[in-house]
Short mmCIF file of C-alpha atoms in Angstrom, two decimals:
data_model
loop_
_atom_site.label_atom_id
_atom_site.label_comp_id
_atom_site.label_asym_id
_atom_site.label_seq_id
_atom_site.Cartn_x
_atom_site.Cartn_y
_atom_site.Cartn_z
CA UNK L 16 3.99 42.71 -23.75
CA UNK L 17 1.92 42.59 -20.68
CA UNK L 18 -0.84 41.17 -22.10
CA UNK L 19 0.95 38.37 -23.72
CA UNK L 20 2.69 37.81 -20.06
CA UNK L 21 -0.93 37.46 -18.64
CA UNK L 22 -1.96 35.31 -21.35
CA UNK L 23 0.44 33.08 -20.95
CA UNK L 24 0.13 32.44 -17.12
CA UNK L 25 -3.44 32.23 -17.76
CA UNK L 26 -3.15 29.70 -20.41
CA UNK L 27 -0.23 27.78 -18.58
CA UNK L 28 -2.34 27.59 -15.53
CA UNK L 29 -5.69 26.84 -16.95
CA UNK L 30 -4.22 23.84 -19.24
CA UNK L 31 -2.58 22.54 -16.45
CA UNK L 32 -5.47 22.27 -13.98
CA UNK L 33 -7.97 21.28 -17.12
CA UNK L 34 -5.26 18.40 -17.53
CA UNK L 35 -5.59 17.42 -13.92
CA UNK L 36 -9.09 17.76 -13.32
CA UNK L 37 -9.86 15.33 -15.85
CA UNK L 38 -7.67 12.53 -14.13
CA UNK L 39 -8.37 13.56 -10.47
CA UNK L 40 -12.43 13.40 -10.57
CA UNK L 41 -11.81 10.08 -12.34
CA UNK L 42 -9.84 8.15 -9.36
CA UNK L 43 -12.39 10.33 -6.75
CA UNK L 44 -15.66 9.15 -7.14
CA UNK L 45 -15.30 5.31 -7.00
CA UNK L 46 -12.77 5.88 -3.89
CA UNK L 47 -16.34 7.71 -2.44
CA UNK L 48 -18.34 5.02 -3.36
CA UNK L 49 -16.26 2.11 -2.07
CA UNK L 50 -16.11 4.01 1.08
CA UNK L 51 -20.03 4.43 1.50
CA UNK L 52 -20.03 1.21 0.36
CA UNK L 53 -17.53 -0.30 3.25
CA UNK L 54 -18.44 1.83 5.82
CA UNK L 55 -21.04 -0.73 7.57
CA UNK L 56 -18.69 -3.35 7.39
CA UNK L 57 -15.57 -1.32 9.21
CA UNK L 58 -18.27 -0.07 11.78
CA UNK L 59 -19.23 -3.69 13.18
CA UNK L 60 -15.19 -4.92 13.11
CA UNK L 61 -14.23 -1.52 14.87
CA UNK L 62 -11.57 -2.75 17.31
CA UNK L 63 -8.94 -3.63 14.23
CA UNK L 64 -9.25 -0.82 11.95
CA UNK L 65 -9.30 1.56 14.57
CA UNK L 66 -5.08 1.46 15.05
CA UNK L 67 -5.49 2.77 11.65
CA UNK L 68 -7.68 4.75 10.89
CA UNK L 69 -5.82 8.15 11.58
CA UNK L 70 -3.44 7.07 9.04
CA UNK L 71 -5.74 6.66 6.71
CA UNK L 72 -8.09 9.27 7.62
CA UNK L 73 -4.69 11.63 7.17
CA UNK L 74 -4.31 10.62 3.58
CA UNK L 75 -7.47 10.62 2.88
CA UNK L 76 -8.10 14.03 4.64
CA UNK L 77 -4.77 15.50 2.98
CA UNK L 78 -6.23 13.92 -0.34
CA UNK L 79 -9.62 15.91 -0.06
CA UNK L 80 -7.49 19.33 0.78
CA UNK L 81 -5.72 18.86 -2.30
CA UNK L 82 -8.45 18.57 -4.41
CA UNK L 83 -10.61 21.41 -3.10
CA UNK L 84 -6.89 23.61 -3.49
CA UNK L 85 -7.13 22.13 -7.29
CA UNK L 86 -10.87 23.17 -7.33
CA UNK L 87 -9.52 26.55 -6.35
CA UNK L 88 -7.11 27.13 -8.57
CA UNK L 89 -9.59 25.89 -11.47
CA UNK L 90 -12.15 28.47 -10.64
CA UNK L 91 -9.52 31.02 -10.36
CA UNK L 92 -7.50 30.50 -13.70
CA UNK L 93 -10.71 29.97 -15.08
CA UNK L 94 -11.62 33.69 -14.31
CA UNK L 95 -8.49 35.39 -16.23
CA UNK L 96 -9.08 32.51 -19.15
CA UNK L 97 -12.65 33.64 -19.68
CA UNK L 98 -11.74 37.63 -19.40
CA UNK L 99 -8.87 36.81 -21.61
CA UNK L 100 -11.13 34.76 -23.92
CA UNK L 101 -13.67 38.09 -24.11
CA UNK L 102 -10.66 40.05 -25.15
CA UNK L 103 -10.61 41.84 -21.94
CA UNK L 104 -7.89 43.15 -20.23
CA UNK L 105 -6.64 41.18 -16.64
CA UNK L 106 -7.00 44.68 -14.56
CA UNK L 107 -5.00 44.84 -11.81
CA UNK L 108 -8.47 45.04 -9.67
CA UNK L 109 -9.37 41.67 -11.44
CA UNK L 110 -6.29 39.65 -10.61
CA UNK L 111 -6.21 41.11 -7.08
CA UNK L 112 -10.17 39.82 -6.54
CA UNK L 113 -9.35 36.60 -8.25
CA UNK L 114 -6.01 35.70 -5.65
CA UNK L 115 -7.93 36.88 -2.77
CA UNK L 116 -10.85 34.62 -4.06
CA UNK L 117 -8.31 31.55 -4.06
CA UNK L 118 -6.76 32.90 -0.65
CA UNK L 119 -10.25 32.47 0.90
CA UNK L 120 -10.48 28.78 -1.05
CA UNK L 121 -7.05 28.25 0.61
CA UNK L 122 -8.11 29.15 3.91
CA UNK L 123 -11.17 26.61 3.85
CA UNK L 124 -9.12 24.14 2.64
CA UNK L 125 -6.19 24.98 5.88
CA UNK L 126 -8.90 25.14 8.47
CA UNK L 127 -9.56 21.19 7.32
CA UNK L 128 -6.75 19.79 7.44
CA UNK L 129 -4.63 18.03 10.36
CA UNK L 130 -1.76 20.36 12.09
CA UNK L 131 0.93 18.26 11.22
CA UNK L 132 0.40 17.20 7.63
CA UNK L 133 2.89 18.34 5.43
CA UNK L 134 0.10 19.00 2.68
CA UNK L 135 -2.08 21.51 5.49
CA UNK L 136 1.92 23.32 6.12
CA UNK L 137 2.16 23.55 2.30
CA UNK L 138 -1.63 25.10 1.94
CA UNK L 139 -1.26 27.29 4.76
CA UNK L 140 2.62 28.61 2.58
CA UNK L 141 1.06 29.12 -0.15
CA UNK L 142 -2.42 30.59 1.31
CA UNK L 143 0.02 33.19 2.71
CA UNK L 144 1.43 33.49 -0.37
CA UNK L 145 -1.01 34.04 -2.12
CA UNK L 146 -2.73 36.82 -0.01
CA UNK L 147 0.46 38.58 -0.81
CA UNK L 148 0.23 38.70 -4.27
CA UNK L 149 -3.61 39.85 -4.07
CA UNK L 150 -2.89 42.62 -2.07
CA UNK L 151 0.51 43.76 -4.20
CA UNK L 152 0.53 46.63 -6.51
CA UNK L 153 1.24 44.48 -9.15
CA UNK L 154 0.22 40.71 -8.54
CA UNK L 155 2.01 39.52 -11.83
CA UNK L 156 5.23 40.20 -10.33
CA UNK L 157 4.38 39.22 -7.51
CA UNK L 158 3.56 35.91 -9.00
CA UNK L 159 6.51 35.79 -10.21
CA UNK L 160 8.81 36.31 -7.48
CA UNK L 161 11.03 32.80 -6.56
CA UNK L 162 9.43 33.04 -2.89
CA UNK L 163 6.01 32.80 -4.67
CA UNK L 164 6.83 30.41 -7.00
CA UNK L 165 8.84 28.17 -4.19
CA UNK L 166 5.76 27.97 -2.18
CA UNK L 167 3.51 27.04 -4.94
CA UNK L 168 6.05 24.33 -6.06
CA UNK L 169 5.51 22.99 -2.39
CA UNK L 170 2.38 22.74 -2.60
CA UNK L 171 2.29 21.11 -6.09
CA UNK L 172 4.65 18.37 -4.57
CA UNK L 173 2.89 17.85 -1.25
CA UNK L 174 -0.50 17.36 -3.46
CA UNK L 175 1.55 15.14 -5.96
CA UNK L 176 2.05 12.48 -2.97
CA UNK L 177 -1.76 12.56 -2.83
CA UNK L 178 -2.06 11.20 -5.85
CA UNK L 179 -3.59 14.80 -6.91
CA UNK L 180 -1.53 16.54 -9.65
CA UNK L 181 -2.05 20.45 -9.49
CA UNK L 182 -0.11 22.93 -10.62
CA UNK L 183 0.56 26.76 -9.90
#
């Protein structure tokens, strides 16, 4: 019963962020390019985009966190979808390495963000929350608990206003 239990979070998980990486890249790189692209032009009419430019910057910065937390997840789902793929057996060792992999992914991700975005205060939740399960006896329950799952629901919200859809 386990197994099917790790299966399916694995599966769950990895379809979601396969489903989202395929429309986030999309939207990404011409937003990139347009930028590069723009960039002389804003520089030599500073004095009116400068009133906003946090805002923007803010989205835009709370935009990139949410896609490297996506990238994170990705690699980490990917993990227990490959073992699982092998036939292997998530160890508890494995799933432990894995969260604190995606902890330290979190923790980039908090460090770049602005204090008083509500997407950096949803990171830095769910970085904690994470951590938590990776250093549990049992990180599937711990994955499952509602405190767990209320921070990662934050998180998938606060990213959803990005226009980057993740989901833990």
């Amino acid at each position: 019963m386990k197994r099917n239990r790790l299966f399916a979070l694995a599966l769950a998980g990895v379809t979601a962020f396969t489903l989202t990486a395929c429309g986030g890249d999309d939207t990404d790189a011409p937003a990139t390019s347009a930028s590069a692209t723009t960039a002389p032009a804003a520089t030599s009419a500073a004095p009116t985009p400068d009133a906003s430019a946090p805002a923007a910057a803010d989205a835009g910065g709370d935009k990139k966190i949410c896609e490297a937390v996506k990238e994170a997840g990705d690699e980490s789902k990917q993990v227990l979808f490959d073992a699982l793929q092998a036939g292997k057996e998530p160890t508890v060792k494995m799933l432990s390495e894995t969260y604190t992999d995606m902890a330290v992914a979190l923790g980039e991700a908090a460090d770049a963000a602005s204090t008083d975005s509500k997407v950096a205060t949803a990171v830095k939740e769910f970085q904690t929350a994470v951590t938590e399960v990776a250093e549990s006896s049992d990180p599937v329950a711990a994955g499952d608990k509602p405190a767990f799952q209320k921070t990662a629901a934050n998180l998938t919200a606060a990213c959803k206003e990005t226009g980057v859809d993740i989901n833990f």
